[in-house]
Amino acid sequence: MHFRWLIYWTFLVTSCSGQFSKSQLLGNSFGVPGQDAIFDYVVVGGVAVVEAGGFYEIDNGNGSVIPALAPLQHVGSLPNDTQPLIDWGFVTVPQAGADGRRMHYARGKTLGGFSARNYLAYHQGTVGSYQQWAERFADDSYLFDNFLPFFQRSATLTTSNLEKRYPANGTVDVETTAFNNSIGGPLQISWANWANPIGSWGQIALATAGIPPINSFNSGKLFGSTWVSQTLNPTNQHRSSSQTSYLNEAISTTSIVVYTQTLANKILFDANKTATGVSVQTAGLLYTLHACREHPYPHLPGVGQNLWDQIYYGISFRVNVETSSRLSNDPIYAAQAAENYTTNQTGPLTAVGAFIGFEKLPASYRQNLTASALERLDTAFPDDWPEIEYLIESAFDGYKTNYTAADPNDGYQYATISAALVAPLSRGNITISSSNPTDPPVLNPNWLTDLTDIEVAILAFKRAREIWGYMKGTTIGEEYFPGTAAVSTDEEILSFTRKALVTLWYAAGICKMGKREDPMAVLDGQGRVYGVEGLRVADASAFPLLPPGHPQATVYALAEKIADEIVRGG
């Protein structure tokens, strides 16, 4: 029997009866608040917080469904850029590396968690990153070739629709060996029917800069550039999330029971330190959900520590190609885009992002790093681990404080090249502010505080500016944001970066896997919490490290792997 419950940031349970027959009534799949219940497994998504939301399709309308609207879903850095029905409203402590700002950290308070709110990018890390993962606790099952079957188990790949994808020069070269469609994984992976035109220009510019096109980022290699595959339903061009894939399948084929709008107060343990259930509350009603098999903390000092995250910041130009600016500036165009999306699943609303590339800083830049920075980077990361990701974005981001209000709306079209640090050495932490689960955590990502990160960030900005220089055929005028007159020296670049940086929302590693003798390890290689029985963690907090790039493919694979261990009695 294979469990498919990769329902991140959700609260799900399955019946102790052990039967998984198809529910005859929709209401059978949802728990009744206030009533104690007993189940085989109780799954609580996240660490220190649990999903307390509902269905994002209801609570956020089409905003979380239509790909092009993803950046507008309250993910900016301003503390008030939040939507309480789908977001926890978390705000960091003042960040020394970000000009002392207190910054909104968007998370998914909804079924599907952040898979309902991210920018849909789906790819694997590098072979070397998984080898380093395996070496952290001498477990070869995390080597790339051994981990690959769990990636394959989660997803089904559909190549781009050549009849609908436009413009034609946005052709996707596909590497299919990372997928096995015969398994029928519920998560849908594909490409948008709209290739943002700035992406094709970005492809040429990146190649000119020495970052050539490659088939995909799903073969354990990231050096190069490509149209990244996405969690996208190829038929209707809707977001494919863990809710629309795994949860919807489970609701239709098993006796799973879902508790929405439910907050976990605490995990319950018996005298033998075995997790037995969860105390929860729904709209003020307190009750208990007991687990008769297993639950997915004695004091472990590593809990909340080792926070890995990635930052990004960008440079913008006015351009002479079609970008999302036109959706803001031209009501007739926006109306036509809506019609195209709803009637034949084409046009700019099908697409989020444009084109991305990865590299280690080239030698001409690398020579400007200090000896200390070079040593730390070479020691911390394997040879195939890139340091910078370049995101060719079909939008104006500005300081990324509120994406909805970012575009100048002056009749021009804008594009951005953002640089992301994907080999960060700064580490943060999360702690609790009280014993009350309704109080927000103390969130300290500690971005851009490591001296090596600072050196790399300055050079990455210069490199992004160089790449813009290879796009003269599409730019209008001089650099619009931040502008060379305002930002030129290293000191000015660093000051700008601190003001402009935001997270890529990839907090990971705060309940890291590791060897038992590692005092900061929280979990073993099967996600089991040290010091207790019947308790596992199966999300990005379990990562011992954050693989380069966008991690959701690895999250799905890890959850598949841990589910497999549970099913096999591991």
PDB file of C-alpha atoms in Angstrom, residues 12-161:
ATOM      1  CA  LEU A  12      -4.708  15.557   7.862  1.00  0.00           C
ATOM      2  CA  VAL A  13      -5.608  12.263   9.471  1.00  0.00           C
ATOM      3  CA  THR A  14      -6.485   8.737   8.308  1.00  0.00           C
ATOM      4  CA  SER A  15      -8.780   6.333  10.036  1.00  0.00           C
ATOM      5  CA  CYS A  16      -7.594   3.641  12.498  1.00  0.00           C
ATOM      6  CA  SER A  17      -9.841   1.206  10.687  1.00  0.00           C
ATOM      7  CA  GLY A  18      -7.022   0.680   8.208  1.00  0.00           C
ATOM      8  CA  GLN A  19      -9.556   0.782   5.372  1.00  0.00           C
ATOM      9  CA  PHE A  20      -9.043   3.160   2.481  1.00  0.00           C
ATOM     10  CA  SER A  21     -12.244   2.816   0.545  1.00  0.00           C
ATOM     11  CA  LYS A  22     -13.503   5.635  -1.625  1.00  0.00           C
ATOM     12  CA  SER A  23     -15.558   8.216   0.268  1.00  0.00           C
ATOM     13  CA  GLN A  24     -19.164   8.191  -0.866  1.00  0.00           C
ATOM     14  CA  LEU A  25     -19.927  11.643   0.553  1.00  0.00           C
ATOM     15  CA  LEU A  26     -17.676  14.670   0.392  1.00  0.00           C
ATOM     16  CA  GLY A  27     -18.369  15.362   4.066  1.00  0.00           C
ATOM     17  CA  ASN A  28     -16.789  12.026   4.978  1.00  0.00           C
ATOM     18  CA  SER A  29     -13.416  13.546   4.178  1.00  0.00           C
ATOM     19  CA  PHE A  30     -13.644  16.399   6.693  1.00  0.00           C
ATOM     20  CA  GLY A  31     -13.447  16.190  10.456  1.00  0.00           C
ATOM     21  CA  VAL A  32     -16.024  17.560  12.871  1.00  0.00           C
ATOM     22  CA  PRO A  33     -14.540  20.245  15.142  1.00  0.00           C
ATOM     23  CA  GLY A  34     -14.821  19.686  18.872  1.00  0.00           C
ATOM     24  CA  GLN A  35     -15.032  15.903  18.716  1.00  0.00           C
ATOM     25  CA  ASP A  36     -12.112  13.784  19.934  1.00  0.00           C
ATOM     26  CA  ALA A  37     -11.139  11.135  17.402  1.00  0.00           C
ATOM     27  CA  ILE A  38      -8.666   8.269  16.910  1.00  0.00           C
ATOM     28  CA  PHE A  39      -6.715   7.633  13.714  1.00  0.00           C
ATOM     29  CA  ASP A  40      -3.817   5.558  12.426  1.00  0.00           C
ATOM     30  CA  TYR A  41      -1.708   8.606  11.666  1.00  0.00           C
ATOM     31  CA  VAL A  42      -1.897  12.277  12.498  1.00  0.00           C
ATOM     32  CA  VAL A  43       0.044  14.553  10.140  1.00  0.00           C
ATOM     33  CA  VAL A  44       0.820  18.076  11.231  1.00  0.00           C
ATOM     34  CA  GLY A  45       2.597  20.193   8.618  1.00  0.00           C
ATOM     35  CA  GLY A  46       5.420  22.495   9.659  1.00  0.00           C
ATOM     36  CA  VAL A  47       7.387  23.070  12.846  1.00  0.00           C
ATOM     37  CA  ALA A  48       5.899  25.097  15.745  1.00  0.00           C
ATOM     38  CA  VAL A  49       2.955  26.040  13.505  1.00  0.00           C
ATOM     39  CA  VAL A  50       0.374  23.998  11.655  1.00  0.00           C
ATOM     40  CA  GLU A  51      -1.992  24.709   8.797  1.00  0.00           C
ATOM     41  CA  ALA A  52      -4.995  26.594  10.081  1.00  0.00           C
ATOM     42  CA  GLY A  53      -6.452  27.631   6.734  1.00  0.00           C
ATOM     43  CA  GLY A  54      -8.827  26.200   4.187  1.00  0.00           C
ATOM     44  CA  PHE A  55      -9.015  25.890   0.398  1.00  0.00           C
ATOM     45  CA  TYR A  56      -7.023  28.611  -1.345  1.00  0.00           C
ATOM     46  CA  GLU A  57      -9.372  28.467  -4.343  1.00  0.00           C
ATOM     47  CA  ILE A  58     -12.078  29.782  -2.012  1.00  0.00           C
ATOM     48  CA  ASP A  59     -10.078  31.940   0.388  1.00  0.00           C
ATOM     49  CA  ASN A  60      -8.012  33.660  -2.313  1.00  0.00           C
ATOM     50  CA  GLY A  61     -10.214  33.411  -5.391  1.00  0.00           C
ATOM     51  CA  ASN A  62      -8.248  32.909  -8.599  1.00  0.00           C
ATOM     52  CA  GLY A  63      -5.132  34.554  -7.210  1.00  0.00           C
ATOM     53  CA  SER A  64      -3.475  31.293  -6.250  1.00  0.00           C
ATOM     54  CA  VAL A  65      -4.768  29.402  -9.293  1.00  0.00           C
ATOM     55  CA  ILE A  66      -3.741  31.569 -12.256  1.00  0.00           C
ATOM     56  CA  PRO A  67       0.055  31.354 -12.653  1.00  0.00           C
ATOM     57  CA  ALA A  68       0.679  34.963 -13.696  1.00  0.00           C
ATOM     58  CA  LEU A  69      -0.942  36.208 -10.505  1.00  0.00           C
ATOM     59  CA  ALA A  70       1.460  34.327  -8.211  1.00  0.00           C
ATOM     60  CA  PRO A  71       3.763  37.336  -7.597  1.00  0.00           C
ATOM     61  CA  LEU A  72       0.762  39.426  -6.571  1.00  0.00           C
ATOM     62  CA  GLN A  73      -0.316  37.131  -3.742  1.00  0.00           C
ATOM     63  CA  HIS A  74       0.965  39.170  -0.792  1.00  0.00           C
ATOM     64  CA  VAL A  75       4.582  38.035  -0.796  1.00  0.00           C
ATOM     65  CA  GLY A  76       6.267  41.441  -0.587  1.00  0.00           C
ATOM     66  CA  SER A  77       8.599  42.461   2.227  1.00  0.00           C
ATOM     67  CA  LEU A  78       6.326  45.079   3.813  1.00  0.00           C
ATOM     68  CA  PRO A  79       4.914  43.716   7.080  1.00  0.00           C
ATOM     69  CA  ASN A  80       1.381  44.641   6.032  1.00  0.00           C
ATOM     70  CA  ASP A  81       1.542  42.869   2.655  1.00  0.00           C
ATOM     71  CA  THR A  82      -0.406  39.887   3.902  1.00  0.00           C
ATOM     72  CA  GLN A  83      -3.713  38.121   3.298  1.00  0.00           C
ATOM     73  CA  PRO A  84      -4.881  36.500   6.553  1.00  0.00           C
ATOM     74  CA  LEU A  85      -6.910  33.716   4.938  1.00  0.00           C
ATOM     75  CA  ILE A  86      -3.868  32.252   3.170  1.00  0.00           C
ATOM     76  CA  ASP A  87      -0.875  33.766   4.973  1.00  0.00           C
ATOM     77  CA  TRP A  88       0.390  33.600   8.557  1.00  0.00           C
ATOM     78  CA  GLY A  89       1.509  37.215   8.542  1.00  0.00           C
ATOM     79  CA  PHE A  90       4.935  36.367   9.958  1.00  0.00           C
ATOM     80  CA  VAL A  91       7.352  39.279  10.348  1.00  0.00           C
ATOM     81  CA  THR A  92      11.064  38.916  11.013  1.00  0.00           C
ATOM     82  CA  VAL A  93      12.990  40.612  13.761  1.00  0.00           C
ATOM     83  CA  PRO A  94      15.044  43.588  12.483  1.00  0.00           C
ATOM     84  CA  GLN A  95      17.538  42.259   9.942  1.00  0.00           C
ATOM     85  CA  ALA A  96      21.038  43.678  10.239  1.00  0.00           C
ATOM     86  CA  GLY A  97      21.869  42.443   6.750  1.00  0.00           C
ATOM     87  CA  ALA A  98      18.761  44.081   5.264  1.00  0.00           C
ATOM     88  CA  ASP A  99      19.150  47.652   6.451  1.00  0.00           C
ATOM     89  CA  GLY A 100      17.564  46.885   9.822  1.00  0.00           C
ATOM     90  CA  ARG A 101      14.175  46.147   8.284  1.00  0.00           C
ATOM     91  CA  ARG A 102      11.435  44.051   9.863  1.00  0.00           C
ATOM     92  CA  MET A 103      10.204  42.047   6.903  1.00  0.00           C
ATOM     93  CA  HIS A 104       7.134  40.045   6.028  1.00  0.00           C
ATOM     94  CA  TYR A 105       7.929  36.362   5.500  1.00  0.00           C
ATOM     95  CA  ALA A 106       5.118  34.842   3.439  1.00  0.00           C
ATOM     96  CA  ARG A 107       4.063  31.285   4.281  1.00  0.00           C
ATOM     97  CA  GLY A 108       1.124  29.155   3.198  1.00  0.00           C
ATOM     98  CA  LYS A 109      -1.746  29.142   5.661  1.00  0.00           C
ATOM     99  CA  THR A 110      -3.859  27.023   3.375  1.00  0.00           C
ATOM    100  CA  LEU A 111      -4.314  23.481   2.138  1.00  0.00           C
ATOM    101  CA  GLY A 112      -1.311  22.919  -0.074  1.00  0.00           C
ATOM    102  CA  GLY A 113       0.842  25.212   2.033  1.00  0.00           C
ATOM    103  CA  PHE A 114       3.386  27.214   0.084  1.00  0.00           C
ATOM    104  CA  SER A 115       2.904  24.979  -2.951  1.00  0.00           C
ATOM    105  CA  ALA A 116      -0.293  27.046  -3.292  1.00  0.00           C
ATOM    106  CA  ARG A 117       1.655  30.312  -3.251  1.00  0.00           C
ATOM    107  CA  ASN A 118       5.077  29.813  -4.814  1.00  0.00           C
ATOM    108  CA  TYR A 119       6.184  30.722  -8.356  1.00  0.00           C
ATOM    109  CA  LEU A 120       5.720  27.116  -9.557  1.00  0.00           C
ATOM    110  CA  ALA A 121       9.414  26.426 -10.375  1.00  0.00           C
ATOM    111  CA  TYR A 122      10.184  22.707 -10.157  1.00  0.00           C
ATOM    112  CA  HIS A 123      13.621  21.152 -10.515  1.00  0.00           C
ATOM    113  CA  GLN A 124      16.110  18.971  -8.688  1.00  0.00           C
ATOM    114  CA  GLY A 125      19.289  20.015  -6.935  1.00  0.00           C
ATOM    115  CA  THR A 126      22.703  18.903  -8.140  1.00  0.00           C
ATOM    116  CA  VAL A 127      24.328  15.490  -7.873  1.00  0.00           C
ATOM    117  CA  GLY A 128      26.941  16.978  -5.547  1.00  0.00           C
ATOM    118  CA  SER A 129      24.357  18.575  -3.260  1.00  0.00           C
ATOM    119  CA  TYR A 130      22.646  15.230  -2.650  1.00  0.00           C
ATOM    120  CA  GLN A 131      25.993  13.534  -2.177  1.00  0.00           C
ATOM    121  CA  GLN A 132      26.786  16.070   0.525  1.00  0.00           C
ATOM    122  CA  TRP A 133      23.365  15.375   2.046  1.00  0.00           C
ATOM    123  CA  ALA A 134      24.106  11.637   2.130  1.00  0.00           C
ATOM    124  CA  GLU A 135      27.533  12.224   3.634  1.00  0.00           C
ATOM    125  CA  ARG A 136      26.080  14.240   6.500  1.00  0.00           C
ATOM    126  CA  PHE A 137      24.836  11.026   8.095  1.00  0.00           C
ATOM    127  CA  ALA A 138      26.410   8.252   5.984  1.00  0.00           C
ATOM    128  CA  ASP A 139      23.162   7.317   4.235  1.00  0.00           C
ATOM    129  CA  ASP A 140      23.625   6.417   0.568  1.00  0.00           C
ATOM    130  CA  SER A 141      19.873   6.417   0.003  1.00  0.00           C
ATOM    131  CA  TYR A 142      20.157  10.197  -0.498  1.00  0.00           C
ATOM    132  CA  LEU A 143      22.678   9.939  -3.316  1.00  0.00           C
ATOM    133  CA  PHE A 144      21.183  11.305  -6.529  1.00  0.00           C
ATOM    134  CA  ASP A 145      20.626   7.984  -8.297  1.00  0.00           C
ATOM    135  CA  ASN A 146      19.076   6.422  -5.188  1.00  0.00           C
ATOM    136  CA  PHE A 147      16.917   9.454  -4.400  1.00  0.00           C
ATOM    137  CA  LEU A 148      15.709   9.794  -8.016  1.00  0.00           C
ATOM    138  CA  PRO A 149      12.922   7.154  -7.799  1.00  0.00           C
ATOM    139  CA  PHE A 150      11.151   9.263  -5.182  1.00  0.00           C
ATOM    140  CA  PHE A 151      11.214  12.285  -7.485  1.00  0.00           C
ATOM    141  CA  GLN A 152       9.760  10.069 -10.187  1.00  0.00           C
ATOM    142  CA  ARG A 153       7.069   8.740  -7.880  1.00  0.00           C
ATOM    143  CA  SER A 154       5.624  12.159  -7.161  1.00  0.00           C
ATOM    144  CA  ALA A 155       5.141  13.723 -10.591  1.00  0.00           C
ATOM    145  CA  THR A 156       3.902  13.285 -14.135  1.00  0.00           C
ATOM    146  CA  LEU A 157       5.594  15.275 -16.917  1.00  0.00           C
ATOM    147  CA  THR A 158       3.775  16.723 -19.930  1.00  0.00           C
ATOM    148  CA  THR A 159       5.909  18.399 -22.581  1.00  0.00           C
ATOM    149  CA  SER A 160       5.005  21.898 -23.732  1.00  0.00           C
ATOM    150  CA  ASN A 161       2.059  22.296 -26.085  1.00  0.00           C
TER     151      ASN A 161
END
